[in-house]
mmCIF file of C-alpha atoms in Angstrom:
data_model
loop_
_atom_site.group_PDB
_atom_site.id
_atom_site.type_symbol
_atom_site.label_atom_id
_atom_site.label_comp_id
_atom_site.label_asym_id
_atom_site.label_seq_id
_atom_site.Cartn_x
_atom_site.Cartn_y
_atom_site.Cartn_z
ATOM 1 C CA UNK A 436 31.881 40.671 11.355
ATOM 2 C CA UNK A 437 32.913 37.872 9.225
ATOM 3 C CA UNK A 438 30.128 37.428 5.582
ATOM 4 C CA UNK A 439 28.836 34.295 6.364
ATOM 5 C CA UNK A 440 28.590 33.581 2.729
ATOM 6 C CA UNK A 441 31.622 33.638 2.634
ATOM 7 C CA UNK A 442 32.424 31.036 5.313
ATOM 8 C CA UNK A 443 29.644 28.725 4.664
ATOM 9 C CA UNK A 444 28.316 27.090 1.807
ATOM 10 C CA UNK A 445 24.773 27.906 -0.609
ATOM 11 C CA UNK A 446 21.535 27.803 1.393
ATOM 12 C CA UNK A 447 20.729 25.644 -1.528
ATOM 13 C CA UNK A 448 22.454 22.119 -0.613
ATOM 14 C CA UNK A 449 23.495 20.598 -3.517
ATOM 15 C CA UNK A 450 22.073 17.364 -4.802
ATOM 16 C CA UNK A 451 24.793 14.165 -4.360
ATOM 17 C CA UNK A 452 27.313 14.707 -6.808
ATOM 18 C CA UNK A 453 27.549 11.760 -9.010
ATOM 19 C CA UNK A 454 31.653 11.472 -8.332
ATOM 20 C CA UNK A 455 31.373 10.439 -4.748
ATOM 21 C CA UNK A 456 30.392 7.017 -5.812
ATOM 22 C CA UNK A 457 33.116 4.643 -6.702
ATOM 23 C CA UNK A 458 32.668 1.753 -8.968
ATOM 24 C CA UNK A 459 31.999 -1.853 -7.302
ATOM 25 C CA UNK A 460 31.641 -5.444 -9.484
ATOM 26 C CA UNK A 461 29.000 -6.610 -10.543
ATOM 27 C CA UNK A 462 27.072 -3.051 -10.243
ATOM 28 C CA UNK A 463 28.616 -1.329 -12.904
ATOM 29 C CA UNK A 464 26.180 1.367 -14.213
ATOM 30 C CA UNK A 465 25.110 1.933 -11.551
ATOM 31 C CA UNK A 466 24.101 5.869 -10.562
ATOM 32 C CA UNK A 467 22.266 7.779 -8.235
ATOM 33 C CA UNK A 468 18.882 7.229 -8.804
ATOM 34 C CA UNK A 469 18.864 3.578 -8.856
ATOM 35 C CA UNK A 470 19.065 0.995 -11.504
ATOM 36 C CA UNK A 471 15.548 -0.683 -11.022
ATOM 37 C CA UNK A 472 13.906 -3.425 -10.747
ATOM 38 C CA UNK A 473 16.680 -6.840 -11.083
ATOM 39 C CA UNK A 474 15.412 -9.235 -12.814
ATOM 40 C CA UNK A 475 15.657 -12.833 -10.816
ATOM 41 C CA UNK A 476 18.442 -15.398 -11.616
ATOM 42 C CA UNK A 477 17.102 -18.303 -13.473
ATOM 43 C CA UNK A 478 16.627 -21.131 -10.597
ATOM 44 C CA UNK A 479 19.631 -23.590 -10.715
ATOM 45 C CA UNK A 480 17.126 -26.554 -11.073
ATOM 46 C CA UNK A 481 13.805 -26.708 -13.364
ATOM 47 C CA UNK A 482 10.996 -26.195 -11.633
ATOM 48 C CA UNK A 483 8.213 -28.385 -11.487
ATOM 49 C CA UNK A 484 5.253 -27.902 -13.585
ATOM 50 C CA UNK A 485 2.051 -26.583 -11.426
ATOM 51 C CA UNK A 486 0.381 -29.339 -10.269
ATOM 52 C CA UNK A 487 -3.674 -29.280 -10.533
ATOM 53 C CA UNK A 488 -5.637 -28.566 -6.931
ATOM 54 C CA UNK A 489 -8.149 -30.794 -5.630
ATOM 55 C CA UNK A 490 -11.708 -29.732 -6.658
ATOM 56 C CA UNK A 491 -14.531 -30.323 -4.238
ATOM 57 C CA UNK A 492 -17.436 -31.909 -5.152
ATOM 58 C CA UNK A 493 -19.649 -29.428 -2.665
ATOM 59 C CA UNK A 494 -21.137 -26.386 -4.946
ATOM 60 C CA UNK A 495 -24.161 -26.369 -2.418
ATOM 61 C CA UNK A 496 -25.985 -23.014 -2.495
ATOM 62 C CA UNK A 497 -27.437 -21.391 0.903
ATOM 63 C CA UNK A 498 -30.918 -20.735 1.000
ATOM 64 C CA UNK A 499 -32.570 -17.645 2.652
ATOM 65 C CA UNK A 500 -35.378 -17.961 4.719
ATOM 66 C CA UNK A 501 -38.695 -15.145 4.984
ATOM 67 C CA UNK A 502 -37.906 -14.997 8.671
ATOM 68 C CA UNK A 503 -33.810 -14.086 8.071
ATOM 69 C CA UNK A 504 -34.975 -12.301 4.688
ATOM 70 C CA UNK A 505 -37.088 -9.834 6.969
ATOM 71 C CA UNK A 506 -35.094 -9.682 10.033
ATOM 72 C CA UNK A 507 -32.436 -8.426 7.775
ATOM 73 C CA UNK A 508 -35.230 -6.033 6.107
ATOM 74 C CA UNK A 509 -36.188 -5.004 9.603
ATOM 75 C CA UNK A 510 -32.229 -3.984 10.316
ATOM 76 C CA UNK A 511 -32.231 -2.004 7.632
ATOM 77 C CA UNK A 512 -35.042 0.101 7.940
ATOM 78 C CA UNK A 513 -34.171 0.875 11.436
ATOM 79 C CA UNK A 514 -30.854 1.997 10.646
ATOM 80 C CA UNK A 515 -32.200 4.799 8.175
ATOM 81 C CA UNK A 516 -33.513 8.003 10.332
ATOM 82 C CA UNK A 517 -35.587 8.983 7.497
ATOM 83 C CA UNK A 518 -37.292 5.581 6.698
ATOM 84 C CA UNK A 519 -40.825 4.872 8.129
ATOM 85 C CA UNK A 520 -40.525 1.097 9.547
ATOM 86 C CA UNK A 521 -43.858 0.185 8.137
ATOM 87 C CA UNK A 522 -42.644 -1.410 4.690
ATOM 88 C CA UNK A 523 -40.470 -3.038 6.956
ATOM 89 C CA UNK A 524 -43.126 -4.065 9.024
ATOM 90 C CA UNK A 525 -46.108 -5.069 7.081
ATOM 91 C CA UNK A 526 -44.810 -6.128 4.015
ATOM 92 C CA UNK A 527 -45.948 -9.351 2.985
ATOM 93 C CA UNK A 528 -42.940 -11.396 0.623
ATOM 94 C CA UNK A 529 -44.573 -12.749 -2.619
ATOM 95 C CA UNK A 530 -41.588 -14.028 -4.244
ATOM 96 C CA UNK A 531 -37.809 -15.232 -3.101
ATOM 97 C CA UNK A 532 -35.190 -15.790 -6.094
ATOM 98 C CA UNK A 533 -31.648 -17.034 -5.081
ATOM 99 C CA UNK A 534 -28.570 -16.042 -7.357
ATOM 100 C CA UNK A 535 -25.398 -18.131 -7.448
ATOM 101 C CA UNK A 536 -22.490 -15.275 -7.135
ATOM 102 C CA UNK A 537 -18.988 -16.802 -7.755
ATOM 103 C CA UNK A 538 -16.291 -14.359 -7.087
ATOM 104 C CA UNK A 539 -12.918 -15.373 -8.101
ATOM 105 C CA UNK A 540 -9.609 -14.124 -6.256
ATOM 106 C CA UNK A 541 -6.112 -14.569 -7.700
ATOM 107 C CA UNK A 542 -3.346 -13.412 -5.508
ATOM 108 C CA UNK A 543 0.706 -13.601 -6.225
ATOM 109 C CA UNK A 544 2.976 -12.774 -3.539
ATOM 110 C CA UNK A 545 6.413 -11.885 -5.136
ATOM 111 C CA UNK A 546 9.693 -10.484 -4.008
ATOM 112 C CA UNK A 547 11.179 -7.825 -6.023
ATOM 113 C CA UNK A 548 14.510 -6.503 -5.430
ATOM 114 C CA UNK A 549 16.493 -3.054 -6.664
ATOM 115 C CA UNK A 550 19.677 -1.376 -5.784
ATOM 116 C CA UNK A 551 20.622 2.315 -5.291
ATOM 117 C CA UNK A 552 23.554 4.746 -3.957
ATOM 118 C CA UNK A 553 22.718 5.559 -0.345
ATOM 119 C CA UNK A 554 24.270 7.976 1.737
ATOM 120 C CA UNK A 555 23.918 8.528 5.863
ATOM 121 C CA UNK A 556 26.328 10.216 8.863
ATOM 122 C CA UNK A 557 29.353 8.903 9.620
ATOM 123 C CA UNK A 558 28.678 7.256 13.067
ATOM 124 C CA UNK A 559 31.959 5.192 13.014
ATOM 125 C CA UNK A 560 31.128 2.216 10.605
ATOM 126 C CA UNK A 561 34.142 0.816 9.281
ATOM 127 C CA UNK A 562 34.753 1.486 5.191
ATOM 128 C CA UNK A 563 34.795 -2.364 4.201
ATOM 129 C CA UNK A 564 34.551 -1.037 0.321
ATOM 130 C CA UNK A 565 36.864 -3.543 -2.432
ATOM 131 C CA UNK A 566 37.946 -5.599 1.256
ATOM 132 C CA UNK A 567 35.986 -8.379 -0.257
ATOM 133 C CA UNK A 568 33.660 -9.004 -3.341
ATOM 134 C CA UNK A 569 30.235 -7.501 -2.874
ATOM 135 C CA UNK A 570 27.274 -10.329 -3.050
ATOM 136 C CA UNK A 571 25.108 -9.940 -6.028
ATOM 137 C CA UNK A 572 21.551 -8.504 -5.568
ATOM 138 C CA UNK A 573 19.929 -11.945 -5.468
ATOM 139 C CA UNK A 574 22.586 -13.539 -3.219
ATOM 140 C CA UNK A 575 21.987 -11.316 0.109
ATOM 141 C CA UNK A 576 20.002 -12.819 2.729
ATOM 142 C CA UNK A 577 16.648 -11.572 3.249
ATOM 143 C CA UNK A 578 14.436 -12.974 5.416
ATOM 144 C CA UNK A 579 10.592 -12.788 3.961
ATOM 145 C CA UNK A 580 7.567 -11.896 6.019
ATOM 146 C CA UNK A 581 4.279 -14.076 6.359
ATOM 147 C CA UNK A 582 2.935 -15.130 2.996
ATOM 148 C CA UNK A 583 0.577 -12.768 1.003
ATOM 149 C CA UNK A 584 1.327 -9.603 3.271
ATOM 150 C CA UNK A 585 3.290 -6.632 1.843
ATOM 151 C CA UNK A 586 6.855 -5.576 3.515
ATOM 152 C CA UNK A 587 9.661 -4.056 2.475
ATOM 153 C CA UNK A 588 13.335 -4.099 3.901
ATOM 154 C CA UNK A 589 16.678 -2.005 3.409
ATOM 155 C CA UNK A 590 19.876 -3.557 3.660
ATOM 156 C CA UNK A 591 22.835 -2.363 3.252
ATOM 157 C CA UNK A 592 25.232 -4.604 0.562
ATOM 158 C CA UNK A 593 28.060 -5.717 2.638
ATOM 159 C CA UNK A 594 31.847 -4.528 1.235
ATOM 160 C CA UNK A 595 30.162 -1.276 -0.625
ATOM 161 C CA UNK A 596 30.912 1.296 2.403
ATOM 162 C CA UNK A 597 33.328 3.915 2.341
ATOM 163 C CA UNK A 598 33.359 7.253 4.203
ATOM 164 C CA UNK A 599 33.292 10.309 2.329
ATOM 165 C CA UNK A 600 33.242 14.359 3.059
ATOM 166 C CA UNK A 601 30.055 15.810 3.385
ATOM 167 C CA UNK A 602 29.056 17.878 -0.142
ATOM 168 C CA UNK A 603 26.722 19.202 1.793
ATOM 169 C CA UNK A 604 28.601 21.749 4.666
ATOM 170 C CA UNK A 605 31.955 20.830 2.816
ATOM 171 C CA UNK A 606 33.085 19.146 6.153
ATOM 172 C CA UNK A 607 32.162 21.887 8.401
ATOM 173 C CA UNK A 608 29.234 20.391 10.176
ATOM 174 C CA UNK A 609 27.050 23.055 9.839
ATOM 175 C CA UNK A 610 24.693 25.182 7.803
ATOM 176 C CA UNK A 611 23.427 28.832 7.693
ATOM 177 C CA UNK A 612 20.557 29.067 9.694
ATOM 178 C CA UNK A 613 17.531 29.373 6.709
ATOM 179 C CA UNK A 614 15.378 31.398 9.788
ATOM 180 C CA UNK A 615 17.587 34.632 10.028
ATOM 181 C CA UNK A 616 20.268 33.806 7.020
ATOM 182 C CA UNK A 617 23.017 32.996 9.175
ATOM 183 C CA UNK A 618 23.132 36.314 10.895
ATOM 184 C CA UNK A 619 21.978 34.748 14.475
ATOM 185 C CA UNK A 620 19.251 37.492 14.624
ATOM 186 C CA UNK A 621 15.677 38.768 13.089
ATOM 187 C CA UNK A 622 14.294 41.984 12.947
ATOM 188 C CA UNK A 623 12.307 42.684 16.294
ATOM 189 C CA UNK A 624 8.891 41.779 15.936
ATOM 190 C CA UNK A 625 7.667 44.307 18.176
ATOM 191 C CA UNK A 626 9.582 47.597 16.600
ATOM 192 C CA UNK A 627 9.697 45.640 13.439
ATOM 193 C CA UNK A 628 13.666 46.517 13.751
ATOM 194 C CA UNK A 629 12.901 50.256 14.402
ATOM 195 C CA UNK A 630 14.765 49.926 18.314
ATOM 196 C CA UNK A 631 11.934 52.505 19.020
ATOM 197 C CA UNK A 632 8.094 51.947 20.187
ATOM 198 C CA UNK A 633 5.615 54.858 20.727
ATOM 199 C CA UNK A 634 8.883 57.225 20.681
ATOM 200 C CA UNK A 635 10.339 55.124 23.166
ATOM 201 C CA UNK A 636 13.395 52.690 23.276
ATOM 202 C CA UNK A 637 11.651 49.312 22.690
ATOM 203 C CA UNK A 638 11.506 46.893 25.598
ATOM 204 C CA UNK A 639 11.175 44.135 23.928
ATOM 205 C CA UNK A 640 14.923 44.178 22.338
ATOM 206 C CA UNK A 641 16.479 47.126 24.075
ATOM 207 C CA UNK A 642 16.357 49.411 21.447
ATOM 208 C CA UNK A 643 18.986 47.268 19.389
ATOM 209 C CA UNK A 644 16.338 46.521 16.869
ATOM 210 C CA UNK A 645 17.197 42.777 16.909
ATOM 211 C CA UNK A 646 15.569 39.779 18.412
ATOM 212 C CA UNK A 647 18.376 36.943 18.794
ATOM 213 C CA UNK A 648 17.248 33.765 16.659
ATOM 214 C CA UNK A 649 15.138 30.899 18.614
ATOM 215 C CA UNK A 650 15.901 28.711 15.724
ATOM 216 C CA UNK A 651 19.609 28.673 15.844
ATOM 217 C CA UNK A 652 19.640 30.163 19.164
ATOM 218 C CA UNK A 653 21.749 33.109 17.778
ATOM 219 C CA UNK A 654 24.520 31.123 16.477
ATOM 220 C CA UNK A 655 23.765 31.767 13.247
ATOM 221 C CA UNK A 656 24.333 28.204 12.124
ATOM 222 C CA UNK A 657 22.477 24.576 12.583
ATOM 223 C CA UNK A 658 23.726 21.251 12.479
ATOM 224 C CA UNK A 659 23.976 20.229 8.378
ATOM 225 C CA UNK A 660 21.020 18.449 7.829
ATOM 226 C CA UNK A 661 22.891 15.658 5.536
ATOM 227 C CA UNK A 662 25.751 14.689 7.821
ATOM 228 C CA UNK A 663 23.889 16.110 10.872
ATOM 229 C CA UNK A 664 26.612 17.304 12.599
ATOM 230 C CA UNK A 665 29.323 15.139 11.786
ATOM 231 C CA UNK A 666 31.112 16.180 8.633
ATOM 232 C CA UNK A 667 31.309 13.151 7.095
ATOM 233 C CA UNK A 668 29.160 10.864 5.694
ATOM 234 C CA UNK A 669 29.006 7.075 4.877
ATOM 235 C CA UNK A 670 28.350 6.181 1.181
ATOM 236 C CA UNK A 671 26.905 2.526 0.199
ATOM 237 C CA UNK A 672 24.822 0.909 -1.955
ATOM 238 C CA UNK A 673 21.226 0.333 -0.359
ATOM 239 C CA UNK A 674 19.333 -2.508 -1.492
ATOM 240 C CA UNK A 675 15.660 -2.301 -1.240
ATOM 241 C CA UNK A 676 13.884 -5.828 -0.928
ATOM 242 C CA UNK A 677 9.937 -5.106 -1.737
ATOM 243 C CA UNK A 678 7.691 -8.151 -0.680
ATOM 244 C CA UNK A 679 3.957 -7.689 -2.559
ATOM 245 C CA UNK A 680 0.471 -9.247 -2.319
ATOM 246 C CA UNK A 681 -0.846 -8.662 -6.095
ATOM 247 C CA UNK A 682 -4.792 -9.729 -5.985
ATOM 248 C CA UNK A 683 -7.022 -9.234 -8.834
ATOM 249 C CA UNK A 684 -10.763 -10.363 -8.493
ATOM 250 C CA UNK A 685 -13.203 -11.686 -11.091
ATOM 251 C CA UNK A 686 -16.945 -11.608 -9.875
ATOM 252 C CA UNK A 687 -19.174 -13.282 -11.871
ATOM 253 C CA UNK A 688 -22.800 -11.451 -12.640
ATOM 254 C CA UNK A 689 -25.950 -13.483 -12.693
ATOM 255 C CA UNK A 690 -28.238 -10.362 -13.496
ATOM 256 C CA UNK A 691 -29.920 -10.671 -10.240
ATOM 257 C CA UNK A 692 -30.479 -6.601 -10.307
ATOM 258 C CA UNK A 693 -27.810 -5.949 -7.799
ATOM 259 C CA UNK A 694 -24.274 -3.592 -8.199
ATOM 260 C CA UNK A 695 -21.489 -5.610 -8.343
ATOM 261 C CA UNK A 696 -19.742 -2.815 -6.225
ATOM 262 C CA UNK A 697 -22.102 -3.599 -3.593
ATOM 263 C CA UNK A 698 -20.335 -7.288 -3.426
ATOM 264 C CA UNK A 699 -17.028 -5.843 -2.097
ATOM 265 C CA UNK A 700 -18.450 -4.839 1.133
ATOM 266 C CA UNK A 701 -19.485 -8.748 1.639
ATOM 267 C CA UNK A 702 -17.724 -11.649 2.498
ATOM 268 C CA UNK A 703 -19.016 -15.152 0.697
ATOM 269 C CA UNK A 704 -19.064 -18.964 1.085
ATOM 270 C CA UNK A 705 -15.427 -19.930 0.815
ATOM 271 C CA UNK A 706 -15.806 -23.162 -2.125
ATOM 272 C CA UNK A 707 -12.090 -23.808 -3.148
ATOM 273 C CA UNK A 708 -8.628 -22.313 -2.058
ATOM 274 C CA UNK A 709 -4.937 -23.868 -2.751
ATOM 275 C CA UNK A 710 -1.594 -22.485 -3.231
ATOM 276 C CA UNK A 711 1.323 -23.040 -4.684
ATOM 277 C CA UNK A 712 4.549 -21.742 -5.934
ATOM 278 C CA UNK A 713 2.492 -21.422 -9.227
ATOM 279 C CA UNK A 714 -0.968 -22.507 -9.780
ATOM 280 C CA UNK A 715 -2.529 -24.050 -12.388
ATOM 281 C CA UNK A 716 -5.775 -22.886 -14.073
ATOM 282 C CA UNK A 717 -8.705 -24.126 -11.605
ATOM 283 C CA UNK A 718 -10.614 -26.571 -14.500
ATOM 284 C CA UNK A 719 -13.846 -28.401 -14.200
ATOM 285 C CA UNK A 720 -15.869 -25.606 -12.411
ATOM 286 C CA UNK A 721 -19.509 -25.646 -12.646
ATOM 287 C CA UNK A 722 -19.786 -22.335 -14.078
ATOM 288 C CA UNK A 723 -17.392 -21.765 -16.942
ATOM 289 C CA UNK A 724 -16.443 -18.440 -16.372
ATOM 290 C CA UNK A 725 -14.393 -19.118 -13.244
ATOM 291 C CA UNK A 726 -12.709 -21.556 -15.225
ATOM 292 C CA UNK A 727 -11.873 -18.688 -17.887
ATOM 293 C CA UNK A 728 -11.123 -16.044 -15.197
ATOM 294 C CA UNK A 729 -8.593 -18.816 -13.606
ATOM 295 C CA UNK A 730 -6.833 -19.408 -16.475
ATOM 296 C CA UNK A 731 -6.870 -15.400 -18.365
ATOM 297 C CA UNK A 732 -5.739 -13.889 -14.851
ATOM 298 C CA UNK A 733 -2.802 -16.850 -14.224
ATOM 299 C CA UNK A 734 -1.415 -15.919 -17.480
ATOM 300 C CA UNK A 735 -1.956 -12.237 -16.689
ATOM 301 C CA UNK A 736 0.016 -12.388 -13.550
ATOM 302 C CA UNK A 737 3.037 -14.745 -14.830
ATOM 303 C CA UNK A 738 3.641 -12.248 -17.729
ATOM 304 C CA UNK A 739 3.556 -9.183 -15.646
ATOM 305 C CA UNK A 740 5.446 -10.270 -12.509
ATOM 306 C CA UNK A 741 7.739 -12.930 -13.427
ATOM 307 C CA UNK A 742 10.233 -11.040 -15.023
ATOM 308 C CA UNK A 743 10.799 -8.433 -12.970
ATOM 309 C CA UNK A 744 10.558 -10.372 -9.544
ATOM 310 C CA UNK A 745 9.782 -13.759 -7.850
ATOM 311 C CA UNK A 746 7.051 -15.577 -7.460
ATOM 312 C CA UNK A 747 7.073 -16.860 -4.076
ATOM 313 C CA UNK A 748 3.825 -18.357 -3.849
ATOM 314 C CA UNK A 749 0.178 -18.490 -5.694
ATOM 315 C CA UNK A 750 -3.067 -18.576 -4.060
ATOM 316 C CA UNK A 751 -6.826 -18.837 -5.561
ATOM 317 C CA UNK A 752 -9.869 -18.493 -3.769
ATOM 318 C CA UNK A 753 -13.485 -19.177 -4.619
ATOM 319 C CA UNK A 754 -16.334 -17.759 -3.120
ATOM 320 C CA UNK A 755 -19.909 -17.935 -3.255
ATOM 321 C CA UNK A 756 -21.886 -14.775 -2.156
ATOM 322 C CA UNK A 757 -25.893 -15.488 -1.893
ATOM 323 C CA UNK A 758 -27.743 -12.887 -3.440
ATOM 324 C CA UNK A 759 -31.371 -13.172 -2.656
ATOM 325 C CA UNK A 760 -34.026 -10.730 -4.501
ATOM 326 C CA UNK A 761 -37.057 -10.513 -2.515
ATOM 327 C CA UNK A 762 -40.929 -9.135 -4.162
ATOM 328 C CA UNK A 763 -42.708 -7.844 -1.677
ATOM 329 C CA UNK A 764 -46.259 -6.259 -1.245
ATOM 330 C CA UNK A 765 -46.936 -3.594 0.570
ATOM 331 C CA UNK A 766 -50.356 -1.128 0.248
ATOM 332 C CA UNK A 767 -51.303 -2.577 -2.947
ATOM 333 C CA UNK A 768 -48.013 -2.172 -5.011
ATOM 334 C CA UNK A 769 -45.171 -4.548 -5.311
ATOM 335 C CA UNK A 770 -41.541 -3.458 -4.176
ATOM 336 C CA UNK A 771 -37.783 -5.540 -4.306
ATOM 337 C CA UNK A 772 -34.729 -5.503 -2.094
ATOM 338 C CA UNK A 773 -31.714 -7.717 -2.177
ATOM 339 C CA UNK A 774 -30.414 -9.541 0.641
ATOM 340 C CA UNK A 775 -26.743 -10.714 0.285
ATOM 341 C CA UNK A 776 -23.105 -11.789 1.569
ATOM 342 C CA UNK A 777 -22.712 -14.062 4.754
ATOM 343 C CA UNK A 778 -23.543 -10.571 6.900
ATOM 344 C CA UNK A 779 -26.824 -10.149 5.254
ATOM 345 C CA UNK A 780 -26.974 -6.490 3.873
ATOM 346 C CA UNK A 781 -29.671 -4.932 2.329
ATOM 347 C CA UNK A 782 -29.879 -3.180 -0.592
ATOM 348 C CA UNK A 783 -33.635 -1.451 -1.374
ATOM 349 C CA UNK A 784 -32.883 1.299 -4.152
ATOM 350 C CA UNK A 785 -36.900 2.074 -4.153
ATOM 351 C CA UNK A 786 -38.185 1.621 -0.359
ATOM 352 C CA UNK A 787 -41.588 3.228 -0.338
ATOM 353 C CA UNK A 788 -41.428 5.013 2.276
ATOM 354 C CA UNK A 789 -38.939 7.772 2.837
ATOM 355 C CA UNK A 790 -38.765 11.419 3.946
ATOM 356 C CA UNK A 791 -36.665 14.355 3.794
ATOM 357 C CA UNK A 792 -35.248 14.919 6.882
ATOM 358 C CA UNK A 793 -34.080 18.719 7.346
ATOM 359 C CA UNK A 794 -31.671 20.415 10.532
ATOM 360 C CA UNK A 795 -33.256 23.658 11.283
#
C-alpha cells in the first residue's frame, strides 16, 4: 500500500500563496488581506451647502392625568408577584410634576466600499482577466438598499478573473481524510483494534481490528475543501460594498429623579425630523442643548465618516419623552414613582410594599 503522504499533500492546507495573484490597473498594491477602506472620489460638481430644516412652532408638552397616572401605577403593581396591590390601590397622589425630556437622534447612512483577492471553485466562468480595463472601486454599479438600514453586497470586479490550480490538493481534487489520516479505516471501537473480544474473534469487525471510515467512507480521501472537488479554482478581486446606519443619541436630563437608561426602553413625542444629503445644525430650539448636541454630533459624524465613505443621506430626529414624578401618600408616609414614554412605564425604586418571594 501506497504512503498517502506521499501522494497527497499536508493535512495542514496552506494559506493562499501571495503569487497566485496577478497584478491589475488601478489596484496595484494590492494583497491578500485587503487594502481597506477607499476613500470616495471627490464629486465632479460642488455640492450644495446644507440647507436649514423647517422648525415647528409646536413644543407643546403632554400632560398626565391622576386617572392615567394610576392606571399605569395599577399595571405595574400587578405585574410584580411579590408586590402587595394596596399602594397601588389606596394611595392617594399629593403632587404631579411634569419634566420636558428632549432626546436628540443623529443618524448618517453611508456607503463604504473595500477591495480584496477572492478565491472560489472553478465552475466554468470564463477568465476575462487584462480582456478589458477593470472599473475602479467607485465606478461599479451597486444598487443601495432602503435608506438608514444596514446591507452589505459582494461583487465580483468585472475583467479581474482568471483560473488558477488549486494550492490547496495541488490539482488533485482531494484531501486526506483528517478522521482516519487517509488510511480509509479507524481502530475498531469495540476491540479497540485488538480483532479479539472476550477471547473471541470480534463481531463487530471480523477480527480485522479495523472499522472502515464513515467519514470518507473508506476511501481514505474527501473532496478538497478549497476547490471542492474540482481542482481548480477561480481567482478575482471581490469588492465588498458595506451600506451603514450610524446613530448617536443625545438625551437631555432635567433632574426629574429618573435613569436616563430607563428612557431607551420608551418611545417619545416625535417634535422635528428632516433629512438630507447633509444636515445642518438644527438652530433656534427652545432648549439650548439640542441646539449644541445638533451641531457637536454633525461635526462629529462628517469628520469620522466622510473620509473613509459616503454620505448618502442625514437624518435628525427630536423627541419629547414625558416624564411625570408622582408624590403619593400612602399609611401616613409619602412615596414617588415616575410615569414616562408614550407607553407609560413605571418606575417605583421604593414601593412600600414588597416581599420576598421564595420556591421551596
Amino acid at each position: 500500500m501506497m504512503n498517502s503522504a506521499a501522494i497527497y499533500p499536508s493535512l495542514n492546507a496552506p494559506t493562499t500563496p501571495a503569487n497566485m495573484f496577478g497584478s491589475v490597473p488601478g489596484y496595484e498594491g494590492l494583497v491578500p488581506g485587503g487594502g481597506g477602506f477607499l476613500p470616495p472620489p471627490m464629486p465632479a460638481e460642488p455640492v450644495a451647502p446644507p440647507q436649514p430644516g423647517a422648525v415647528p412652532d409646536d413644543w407643546s408638552i403632554p400632560s398626565l392625568s391622576e386617572d392615567v397616572a394610576n392606571d399605569a401605577f395599577k399595571s405595574f403593581a400587578s405585574s410584580h408577584c411579590c408586590y402587595s396591590k394596596a399602594p397601588a390601590n389606596d394611595g392617594v397622589i399629593t403632587k404631579m410634576e411634569p419634566f420636558n425630556t428632549y432626546r436628540y437622534r443623529l443618524e448618517t447612512f453611508t456607503e463604504s466600499r473595500s477591495t480584496d483577492w477572492a478565491t472560489k471553485p472553478h465552475e466554468g466562468e470564463p477568465a476575462d482577466f487584462y480582456t478589458q480595463t477593470a472599473p475602479r472601486p467607485w465606478e461599479i454599479q451597486a444598487t443601495a438598499p432602503k435608506l438608514f438600514s444596514d446591507h452589505k453586497e459582494e461583487i465580483r470586479v468585472p475583467y479581474t478573473s482568471s483560473i488558477k490550480d488549486c494550492h490547496t490538493c495541488h490539482t488533485t481534487g482531494t484531501m486526506p481524510c483528517q478522521e482516519c489520516q487517509g488510511n480509509g479505516s479507524k481502530p475498531c471501537w469495540v476491540c479497540n483494534g485488538s480483532g479479539t473480544n472476550n477471547n473471541d474473534s470480534c463481531h463487530r469487525c471480523n477480527g480485522s481490528g479495523q472499522d472502515k471510515c464513515s467519514e470518507c467512507q473508506g476511501r481514505g480521501t474527501k473532496d478538497c475543501e478549497t476547490c471542492k472537488g474540482r481542482r481548480q479554482l477561480l481567482a478575482y478581486i471581490q469588492l465588498t460594498v458595506q451600506w451603514t446606519n450610524h446613530v448617536t443619541d443625545h438625551v437631555v436630563e432635567q433632574n426629574s429623579g429618573l435613569k436616563v437608561d430607563d428612557l431607551s426602553s420608551v418611545s417619545g413625542k416625535e417634535l422635528f425630523k428632516n433629512n438630507q444629503y447633509q444636515l445642518y445644525p438644527l438652530l433656534g430650539f427652545p432648549n439650548p442643548a439640542i441646539s449644541q448636541a445638533s451641531e457637536r454630533l454633525i461635526q462629529e459624524h462628517l469628520a469620522q465618516f466622510a473620509q473613509s465613505s459616503r454620505i448618502l443621506q442625514q437624518r435628525q430626529t427630536v423627541e419629547l419623552i414625558p416624564i411625570t414624578k408622582v408624590n403619593y401618600k400612602w399609611k401616613g408616609d409619602t412615596h414617588v414613582y415616575y410615569v414616562y414614554g408614550n407607553e407609560n412605564k413605571v418606575s417605583a425604586d421604593d414601593y412600600p410594599a414588597t416581599c420576598c418571594c421564595v420556591i421551596q
